[in-house]
mmCIF file with all atom_site columns, C-alpha atoms in Angstrom:
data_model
loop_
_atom_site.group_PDB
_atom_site.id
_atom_site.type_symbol
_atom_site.label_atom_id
_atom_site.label_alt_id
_atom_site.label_comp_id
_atom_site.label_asym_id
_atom_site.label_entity_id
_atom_site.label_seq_id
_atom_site.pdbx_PDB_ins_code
_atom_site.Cartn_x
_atom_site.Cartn_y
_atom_site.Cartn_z
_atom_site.occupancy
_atom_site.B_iso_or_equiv
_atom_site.pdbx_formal_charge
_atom_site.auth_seq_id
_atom_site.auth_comp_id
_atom_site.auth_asym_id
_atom_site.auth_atom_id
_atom_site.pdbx_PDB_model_num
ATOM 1   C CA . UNK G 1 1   ? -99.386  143.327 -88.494  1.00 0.00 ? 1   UNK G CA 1
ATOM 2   C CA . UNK G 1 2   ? -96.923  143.703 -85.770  1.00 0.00 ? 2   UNK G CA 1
ATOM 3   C CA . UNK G 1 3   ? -94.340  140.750 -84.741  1.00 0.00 ? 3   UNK G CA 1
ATOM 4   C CA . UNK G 1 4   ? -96.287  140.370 -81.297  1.00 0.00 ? 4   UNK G CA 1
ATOM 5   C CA . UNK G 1 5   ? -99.666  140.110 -83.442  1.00 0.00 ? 5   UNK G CA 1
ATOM 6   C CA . UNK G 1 6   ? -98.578  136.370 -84.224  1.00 0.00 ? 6   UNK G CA 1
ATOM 7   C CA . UNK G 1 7   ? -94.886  134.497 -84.836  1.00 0.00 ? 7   UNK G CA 1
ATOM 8   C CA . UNK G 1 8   ? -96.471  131.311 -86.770  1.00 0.00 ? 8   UNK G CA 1
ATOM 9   C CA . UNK G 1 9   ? -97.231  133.727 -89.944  1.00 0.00 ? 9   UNK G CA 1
ATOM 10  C CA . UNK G 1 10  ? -93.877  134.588 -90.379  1.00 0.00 ? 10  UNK G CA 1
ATOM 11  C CA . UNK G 1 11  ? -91.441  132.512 -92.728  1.00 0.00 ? 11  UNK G CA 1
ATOM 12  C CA . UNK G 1 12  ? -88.437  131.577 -90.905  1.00 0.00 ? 12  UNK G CA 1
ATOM 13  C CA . UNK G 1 13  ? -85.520  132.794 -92.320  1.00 0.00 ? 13  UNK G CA 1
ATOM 14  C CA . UNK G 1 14  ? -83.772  129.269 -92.493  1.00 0.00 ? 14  UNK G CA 1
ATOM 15  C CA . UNK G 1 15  ? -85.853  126.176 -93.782  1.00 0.00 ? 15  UNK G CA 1
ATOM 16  C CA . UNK G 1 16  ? -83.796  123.199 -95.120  1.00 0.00 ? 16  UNK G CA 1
ATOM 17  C CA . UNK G 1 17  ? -84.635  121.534 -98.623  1.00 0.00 ? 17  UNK G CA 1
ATOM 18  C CA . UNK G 1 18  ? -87.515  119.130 -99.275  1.00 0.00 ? 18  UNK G CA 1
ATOM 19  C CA . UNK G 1 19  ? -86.697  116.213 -101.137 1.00 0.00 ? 19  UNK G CA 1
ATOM 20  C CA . UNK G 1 20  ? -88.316  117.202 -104.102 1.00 0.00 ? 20  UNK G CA 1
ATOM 21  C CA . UNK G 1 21  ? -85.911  120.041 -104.363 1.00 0.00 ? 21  UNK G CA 1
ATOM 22  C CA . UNK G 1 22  ? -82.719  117.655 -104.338 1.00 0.00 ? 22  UNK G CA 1
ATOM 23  C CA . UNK G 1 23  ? -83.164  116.117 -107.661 1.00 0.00 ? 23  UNK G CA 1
ATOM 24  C CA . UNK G 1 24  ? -80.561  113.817 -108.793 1.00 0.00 ? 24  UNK G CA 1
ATOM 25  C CA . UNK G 1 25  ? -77.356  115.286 -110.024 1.00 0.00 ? 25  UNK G CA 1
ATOM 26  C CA . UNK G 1 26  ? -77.556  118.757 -107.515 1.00 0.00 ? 26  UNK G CA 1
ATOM 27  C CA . UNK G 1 27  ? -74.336  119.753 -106.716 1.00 0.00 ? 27  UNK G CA 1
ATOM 28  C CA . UNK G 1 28  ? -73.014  122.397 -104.051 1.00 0.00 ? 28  UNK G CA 1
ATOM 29  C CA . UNK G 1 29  ? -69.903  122.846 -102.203 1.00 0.00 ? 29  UNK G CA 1
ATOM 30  C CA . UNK G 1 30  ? -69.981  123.353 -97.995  1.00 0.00 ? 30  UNK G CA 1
ATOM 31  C CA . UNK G 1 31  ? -67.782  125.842 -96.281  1.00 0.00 ? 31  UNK G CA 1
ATOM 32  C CA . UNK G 1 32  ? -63.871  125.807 -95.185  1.00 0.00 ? 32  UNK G CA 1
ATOM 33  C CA . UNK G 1 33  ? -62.651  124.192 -91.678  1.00 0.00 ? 33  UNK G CA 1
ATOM 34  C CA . UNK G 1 34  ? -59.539  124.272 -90.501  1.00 0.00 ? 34  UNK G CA 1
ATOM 35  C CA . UNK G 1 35  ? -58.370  121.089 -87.921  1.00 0.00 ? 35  UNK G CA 1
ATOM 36  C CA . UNK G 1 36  ? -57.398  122.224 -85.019  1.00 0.00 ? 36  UNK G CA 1
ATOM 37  C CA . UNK G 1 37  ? -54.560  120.329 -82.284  1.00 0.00 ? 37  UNK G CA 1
ATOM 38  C CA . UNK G 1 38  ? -57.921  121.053 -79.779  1.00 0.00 ? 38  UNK G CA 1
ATOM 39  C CA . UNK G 1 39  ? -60.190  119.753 -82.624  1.00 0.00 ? 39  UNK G CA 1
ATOM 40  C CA . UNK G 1 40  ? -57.959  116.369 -82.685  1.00 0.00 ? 40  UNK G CA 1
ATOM 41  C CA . UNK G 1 41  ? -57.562  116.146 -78.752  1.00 0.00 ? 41  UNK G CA 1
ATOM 42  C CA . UNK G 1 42  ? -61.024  116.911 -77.910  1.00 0.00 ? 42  UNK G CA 1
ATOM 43  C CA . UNK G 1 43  ? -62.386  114.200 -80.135  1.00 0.00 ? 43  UNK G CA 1
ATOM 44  C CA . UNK G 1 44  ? -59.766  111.413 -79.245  1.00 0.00 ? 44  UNK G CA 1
ATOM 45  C CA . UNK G 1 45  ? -60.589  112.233 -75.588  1.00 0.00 ? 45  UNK G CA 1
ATOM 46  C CA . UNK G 1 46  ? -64.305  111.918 -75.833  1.00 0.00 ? 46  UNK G CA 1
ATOM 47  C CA . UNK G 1 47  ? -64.468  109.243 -78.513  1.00 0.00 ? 47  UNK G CA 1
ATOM 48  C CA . UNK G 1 48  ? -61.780  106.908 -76.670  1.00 0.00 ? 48  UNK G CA 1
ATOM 49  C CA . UNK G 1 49  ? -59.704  107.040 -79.812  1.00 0.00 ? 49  UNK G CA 1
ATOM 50  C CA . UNK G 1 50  ? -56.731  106.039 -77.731  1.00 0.00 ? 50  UNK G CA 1
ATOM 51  C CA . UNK G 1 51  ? -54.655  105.148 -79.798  1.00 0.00 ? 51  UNK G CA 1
ATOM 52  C CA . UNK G 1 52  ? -50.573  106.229 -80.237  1.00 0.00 ? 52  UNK G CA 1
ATOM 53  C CA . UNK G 1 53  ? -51.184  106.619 -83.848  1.00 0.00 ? 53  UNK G CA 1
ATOM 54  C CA . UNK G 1 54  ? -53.389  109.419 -82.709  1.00 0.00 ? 54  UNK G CA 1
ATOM 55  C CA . UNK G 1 55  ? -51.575  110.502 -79.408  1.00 0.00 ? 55  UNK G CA 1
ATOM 56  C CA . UNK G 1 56  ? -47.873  110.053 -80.330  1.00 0.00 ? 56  UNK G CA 1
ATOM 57  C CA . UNK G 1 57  ? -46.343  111.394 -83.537  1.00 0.00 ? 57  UNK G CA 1
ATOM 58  C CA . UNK G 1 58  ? -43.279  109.565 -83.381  1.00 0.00 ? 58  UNK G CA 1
ATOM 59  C CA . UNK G 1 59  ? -45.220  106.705 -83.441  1.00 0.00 ? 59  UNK G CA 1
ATOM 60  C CA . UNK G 1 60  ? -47.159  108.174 -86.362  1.00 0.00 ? 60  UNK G CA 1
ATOM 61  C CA . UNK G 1 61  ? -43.753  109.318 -88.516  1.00 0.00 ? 61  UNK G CA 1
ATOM 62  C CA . UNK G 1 62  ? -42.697  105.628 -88.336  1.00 0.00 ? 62  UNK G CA 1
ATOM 63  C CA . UNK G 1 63  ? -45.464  104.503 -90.165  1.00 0.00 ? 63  UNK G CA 1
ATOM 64  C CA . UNK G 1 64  ? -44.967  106.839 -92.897  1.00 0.00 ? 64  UNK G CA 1
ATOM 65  C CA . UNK G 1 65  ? -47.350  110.040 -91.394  1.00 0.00 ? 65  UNK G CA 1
ATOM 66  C CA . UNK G 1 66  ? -46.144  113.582 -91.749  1.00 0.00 ? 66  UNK G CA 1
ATOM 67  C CA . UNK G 1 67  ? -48.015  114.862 -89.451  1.00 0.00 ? 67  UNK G CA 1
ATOM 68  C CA . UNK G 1 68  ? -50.619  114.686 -86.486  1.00 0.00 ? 68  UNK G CA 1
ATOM 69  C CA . UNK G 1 69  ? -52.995  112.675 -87.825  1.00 0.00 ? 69  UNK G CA 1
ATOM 70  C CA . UNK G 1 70  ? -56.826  113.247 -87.342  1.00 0.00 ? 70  UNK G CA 1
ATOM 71  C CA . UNK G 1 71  ? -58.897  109.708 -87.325  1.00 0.00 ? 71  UNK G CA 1
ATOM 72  C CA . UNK G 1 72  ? -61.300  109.322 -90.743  1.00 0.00 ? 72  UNK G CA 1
ATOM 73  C CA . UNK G 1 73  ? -63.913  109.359 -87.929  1.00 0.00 ? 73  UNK G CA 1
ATOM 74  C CA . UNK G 1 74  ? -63.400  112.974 -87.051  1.00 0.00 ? 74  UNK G CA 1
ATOM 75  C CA . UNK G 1 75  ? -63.011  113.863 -90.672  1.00 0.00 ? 75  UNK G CA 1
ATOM 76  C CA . UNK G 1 76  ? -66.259  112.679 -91.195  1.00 0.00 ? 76  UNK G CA 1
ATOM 77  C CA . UNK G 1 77  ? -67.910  114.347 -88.380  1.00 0.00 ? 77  UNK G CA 1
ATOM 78  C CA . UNK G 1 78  ? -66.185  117.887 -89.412  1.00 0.00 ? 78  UNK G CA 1
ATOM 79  C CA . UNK G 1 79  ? -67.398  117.098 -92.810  1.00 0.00 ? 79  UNK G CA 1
ATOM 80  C CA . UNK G 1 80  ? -71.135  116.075 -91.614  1.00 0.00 ? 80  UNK G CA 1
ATOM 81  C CA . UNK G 1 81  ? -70.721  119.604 -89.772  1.00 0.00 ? 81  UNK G CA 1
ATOM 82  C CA . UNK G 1 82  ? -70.299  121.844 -92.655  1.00 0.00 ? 82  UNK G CA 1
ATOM 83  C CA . UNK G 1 83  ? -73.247  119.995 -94.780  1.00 0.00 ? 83  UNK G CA 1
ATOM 84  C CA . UNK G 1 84  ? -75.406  120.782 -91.616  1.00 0.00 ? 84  UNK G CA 1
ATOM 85  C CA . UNK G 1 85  ? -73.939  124.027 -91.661  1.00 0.00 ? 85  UNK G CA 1
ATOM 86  C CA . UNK G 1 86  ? -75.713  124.535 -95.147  1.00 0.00 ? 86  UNK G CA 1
ATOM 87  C CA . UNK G 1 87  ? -79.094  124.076 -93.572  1.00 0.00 ? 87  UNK G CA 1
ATOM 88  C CA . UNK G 1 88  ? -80.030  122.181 -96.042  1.00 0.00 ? 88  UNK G CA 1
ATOM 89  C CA . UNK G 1 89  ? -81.811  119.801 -94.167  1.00 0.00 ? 89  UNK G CA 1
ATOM 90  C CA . UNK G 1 90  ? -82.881  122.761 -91.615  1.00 0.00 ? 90  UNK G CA 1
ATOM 91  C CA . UNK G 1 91  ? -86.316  121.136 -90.293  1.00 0.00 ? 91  UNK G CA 1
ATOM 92  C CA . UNK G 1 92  ? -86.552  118.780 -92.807  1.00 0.00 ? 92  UNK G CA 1
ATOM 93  C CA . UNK G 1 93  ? -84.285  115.864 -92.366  1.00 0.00 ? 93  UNK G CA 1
ATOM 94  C CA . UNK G 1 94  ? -85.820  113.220 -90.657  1.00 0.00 ? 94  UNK G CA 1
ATOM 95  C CA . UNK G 1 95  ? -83.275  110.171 -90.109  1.00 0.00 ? 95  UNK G CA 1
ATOM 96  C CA . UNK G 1 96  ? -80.090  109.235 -91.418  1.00 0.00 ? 96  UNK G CA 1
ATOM 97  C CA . UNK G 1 97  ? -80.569  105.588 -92.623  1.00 0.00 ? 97  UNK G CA 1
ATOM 98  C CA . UNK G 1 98  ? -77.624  104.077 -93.864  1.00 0.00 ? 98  UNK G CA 1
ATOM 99  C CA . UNK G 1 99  ? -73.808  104.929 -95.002  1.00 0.00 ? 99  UNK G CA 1
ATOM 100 C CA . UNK G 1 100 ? -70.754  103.562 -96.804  1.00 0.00 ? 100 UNK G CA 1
ATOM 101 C CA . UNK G 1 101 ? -67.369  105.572 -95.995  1.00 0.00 ? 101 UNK G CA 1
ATOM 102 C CA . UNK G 1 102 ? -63.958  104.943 -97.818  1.00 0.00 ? 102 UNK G CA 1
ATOM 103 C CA . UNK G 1 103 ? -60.952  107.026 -96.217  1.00 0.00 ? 103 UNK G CA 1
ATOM 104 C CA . UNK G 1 104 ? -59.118  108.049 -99.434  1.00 0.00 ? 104 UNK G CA 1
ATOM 105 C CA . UNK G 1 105 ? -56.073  109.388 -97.800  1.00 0.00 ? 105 UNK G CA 1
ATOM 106 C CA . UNK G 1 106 ? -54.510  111.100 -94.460  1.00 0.00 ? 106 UNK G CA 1
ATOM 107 C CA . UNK G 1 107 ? -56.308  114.444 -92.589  1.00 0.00 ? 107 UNK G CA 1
ATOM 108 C CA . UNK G 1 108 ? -53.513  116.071 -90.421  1.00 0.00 ? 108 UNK G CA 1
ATOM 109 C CA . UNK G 1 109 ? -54.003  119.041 -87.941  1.00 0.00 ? 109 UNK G CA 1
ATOM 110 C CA . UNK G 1 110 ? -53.746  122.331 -89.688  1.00 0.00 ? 110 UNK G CA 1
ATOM 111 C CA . UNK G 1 111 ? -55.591  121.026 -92.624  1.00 0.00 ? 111 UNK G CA 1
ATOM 112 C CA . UNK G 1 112 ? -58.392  122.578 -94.070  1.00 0.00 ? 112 UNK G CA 1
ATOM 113 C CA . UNK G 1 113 ? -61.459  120.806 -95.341  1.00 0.00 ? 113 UNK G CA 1
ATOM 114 C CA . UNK G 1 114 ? -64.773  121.599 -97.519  1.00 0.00 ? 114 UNK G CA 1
ATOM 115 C CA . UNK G 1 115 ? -66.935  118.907 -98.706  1.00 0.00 ? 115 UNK G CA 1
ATOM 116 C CA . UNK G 1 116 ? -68.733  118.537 -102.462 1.00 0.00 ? 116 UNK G CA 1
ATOM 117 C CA . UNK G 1 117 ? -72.178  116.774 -102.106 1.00 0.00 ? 117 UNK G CA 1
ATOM 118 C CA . UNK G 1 118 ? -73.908  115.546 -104.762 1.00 0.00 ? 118 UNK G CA 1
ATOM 119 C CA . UNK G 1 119 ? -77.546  113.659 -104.892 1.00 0.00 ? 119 UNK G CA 1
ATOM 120 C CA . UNK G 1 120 ? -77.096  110.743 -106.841 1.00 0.00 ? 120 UNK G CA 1
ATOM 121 C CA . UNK G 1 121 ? -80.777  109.328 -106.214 1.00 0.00 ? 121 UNK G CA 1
ATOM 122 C CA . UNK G 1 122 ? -83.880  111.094 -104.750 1.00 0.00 ? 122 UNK G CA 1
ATOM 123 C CA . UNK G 1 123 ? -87.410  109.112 -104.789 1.00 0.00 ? 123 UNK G CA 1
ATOM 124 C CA . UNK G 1 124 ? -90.594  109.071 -102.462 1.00 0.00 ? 124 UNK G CA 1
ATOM 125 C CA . UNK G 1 125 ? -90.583  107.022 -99.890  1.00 0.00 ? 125 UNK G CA 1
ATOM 126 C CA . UNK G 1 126 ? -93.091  104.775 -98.713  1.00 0.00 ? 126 UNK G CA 1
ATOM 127 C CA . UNK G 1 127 ? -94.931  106.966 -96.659  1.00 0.00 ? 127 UNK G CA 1
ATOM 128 C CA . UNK G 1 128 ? -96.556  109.948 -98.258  1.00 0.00 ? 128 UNK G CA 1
ATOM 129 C CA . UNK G 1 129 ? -95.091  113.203 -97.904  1.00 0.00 ? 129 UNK G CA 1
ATOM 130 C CA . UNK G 1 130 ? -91.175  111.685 -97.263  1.00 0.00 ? 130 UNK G CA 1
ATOM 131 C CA . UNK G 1 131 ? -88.371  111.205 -99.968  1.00 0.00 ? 131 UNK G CA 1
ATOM 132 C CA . UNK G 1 132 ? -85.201  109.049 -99.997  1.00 0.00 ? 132 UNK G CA 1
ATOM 133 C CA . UNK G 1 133 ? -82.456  110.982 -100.565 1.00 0.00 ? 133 UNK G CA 1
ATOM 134 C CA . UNK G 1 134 ? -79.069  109.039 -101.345 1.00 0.00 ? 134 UNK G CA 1
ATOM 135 C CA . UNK G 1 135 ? -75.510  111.663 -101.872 1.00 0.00 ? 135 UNK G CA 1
ATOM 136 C CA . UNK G 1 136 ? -72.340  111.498 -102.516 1.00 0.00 ? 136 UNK G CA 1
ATOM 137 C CA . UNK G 1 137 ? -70.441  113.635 -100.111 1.00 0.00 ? 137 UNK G CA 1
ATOM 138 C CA . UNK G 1 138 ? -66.166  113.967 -101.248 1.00 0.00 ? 138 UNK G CA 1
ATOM 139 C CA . UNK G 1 139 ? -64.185  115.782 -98.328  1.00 0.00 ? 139 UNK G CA 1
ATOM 140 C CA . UNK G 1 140 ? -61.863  117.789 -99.698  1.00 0.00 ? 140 UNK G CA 1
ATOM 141 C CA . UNK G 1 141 ? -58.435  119.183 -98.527  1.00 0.00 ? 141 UNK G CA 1
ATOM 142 C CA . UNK G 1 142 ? -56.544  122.805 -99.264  1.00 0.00 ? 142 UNK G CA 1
ATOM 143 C CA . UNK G 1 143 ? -54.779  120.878 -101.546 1.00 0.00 ? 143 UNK G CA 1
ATOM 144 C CA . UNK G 1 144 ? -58.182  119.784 -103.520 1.00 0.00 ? 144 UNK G CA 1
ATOM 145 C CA . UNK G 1 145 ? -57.475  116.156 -102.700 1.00 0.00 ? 145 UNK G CA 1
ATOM 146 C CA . UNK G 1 146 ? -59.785  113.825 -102.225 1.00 0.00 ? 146 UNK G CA 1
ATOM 147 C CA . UNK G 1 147 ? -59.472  112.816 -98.491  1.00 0.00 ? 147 UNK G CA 1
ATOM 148 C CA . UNK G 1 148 ? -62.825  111.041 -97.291  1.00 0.00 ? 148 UNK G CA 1
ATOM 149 C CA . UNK G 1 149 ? -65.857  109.965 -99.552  1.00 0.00 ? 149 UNK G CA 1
ATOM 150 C CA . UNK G 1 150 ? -68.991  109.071 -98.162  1.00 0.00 ? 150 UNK G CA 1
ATOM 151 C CA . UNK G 1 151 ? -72.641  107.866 -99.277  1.00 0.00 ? 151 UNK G CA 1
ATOM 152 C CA . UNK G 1 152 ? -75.344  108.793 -96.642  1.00 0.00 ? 152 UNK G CA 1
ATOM 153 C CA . UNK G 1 153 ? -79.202  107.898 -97.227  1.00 0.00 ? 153 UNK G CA 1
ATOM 154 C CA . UNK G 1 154 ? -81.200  109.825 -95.498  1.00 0.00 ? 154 UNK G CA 1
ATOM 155 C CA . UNK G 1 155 ? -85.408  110.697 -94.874  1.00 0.00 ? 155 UNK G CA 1
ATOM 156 C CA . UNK G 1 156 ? -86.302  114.133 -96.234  1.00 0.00 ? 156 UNK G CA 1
ATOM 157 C CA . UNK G 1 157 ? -89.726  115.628 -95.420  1.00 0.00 ? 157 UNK G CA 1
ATOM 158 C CA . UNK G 1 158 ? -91.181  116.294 -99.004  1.00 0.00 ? 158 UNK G CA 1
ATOM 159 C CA . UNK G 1 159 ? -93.458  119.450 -99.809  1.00 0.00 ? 159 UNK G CA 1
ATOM 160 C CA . UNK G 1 160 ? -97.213  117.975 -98.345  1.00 0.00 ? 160 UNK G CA 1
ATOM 161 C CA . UNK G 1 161 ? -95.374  116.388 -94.912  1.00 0.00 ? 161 UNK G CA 1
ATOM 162 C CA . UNK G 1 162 ? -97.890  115.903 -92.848  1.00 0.00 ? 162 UNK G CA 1
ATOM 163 C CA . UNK G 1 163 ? -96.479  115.534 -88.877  1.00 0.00 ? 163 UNK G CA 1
ATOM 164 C CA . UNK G 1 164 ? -98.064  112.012 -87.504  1.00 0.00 ? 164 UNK G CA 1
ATOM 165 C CA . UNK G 1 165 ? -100.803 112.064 -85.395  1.00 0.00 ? 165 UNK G CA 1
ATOM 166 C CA . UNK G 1 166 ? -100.621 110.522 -81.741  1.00 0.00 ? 166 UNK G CA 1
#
């Protein structure tokens, strides 16, 4: 069999976890990002962020920052990043359902961040063929200090998903 014979018999090479294969208790760690001056700017322009404790570092130093400071908001999104990054949900998330997010302490440009997730429940859902899947994610700095914790719940497709029919 040649690739032009037929594409839909061969495995892709990325396929994200079903949620019978994030039990409760998996652990892994993401990659490395570094926060960039651009990465802060970009996202305070788009997101409206405009705030001086985001825009003016004087105005940061007096309340105590050593730094420019990067809103939790961003921090989460890098961190969101590098768990999609993982592919572990490649083609088989199907909605992100609910959160709870606790800032632990100050992100500044030029640090670097990785994230730990851990599944801390994982059950069928409902509907056949979908799982609940409920993780603790802890952003990390290059210091290995807790910076960010959150607590998504998301909608995996589980091993017999079966696409709805119209």
């Amino acid at each position: 069999m040649t690739h032009e014979d037929t594409t839909t018999e061969i495995p892709p090479l990325v396929r994200g976890m079903t949620y019978e294969e994030m039990p409760k208790g998996q652990i892994f760690r993401t990659a490395r990002r570094t926060i960039t001056e651009t990465d802060l700017v970009n996202f305070i322009t788009w997101g409206g962020f405009n705030e001086p404790l985001f825009w003016d570092a004087s105005h940061a130093a007096d309340g105590g920052y050593t730094g420019r400071l990067v809103p939790g908001a961003l921090t989460y999104c890098i961190a969101e990043g590098l768990v999609l990054q993982t592919n572990v949900l490649h083609g088989t998330g199907l909605a992100f359902l609910h959160m709870e997010l606790t800032v632990l302490g100050p992100v500044y440009v030029g640090d670097t961040l990785y994230a730990i997730v851990e599944t801390t429940d994982s059950r069928p859902s409902s509907k056949p063929g979908r799982g609940v899947v409920t993780s603790r994610i802890t952003v990390r700095n290059q210091r290995d200090e807790g910076v960010l914790v959150y607590t998504p719940v998301r909608l995996i497709r589980g091993k017999d998903y079966g696409a709805p029919t119209l």
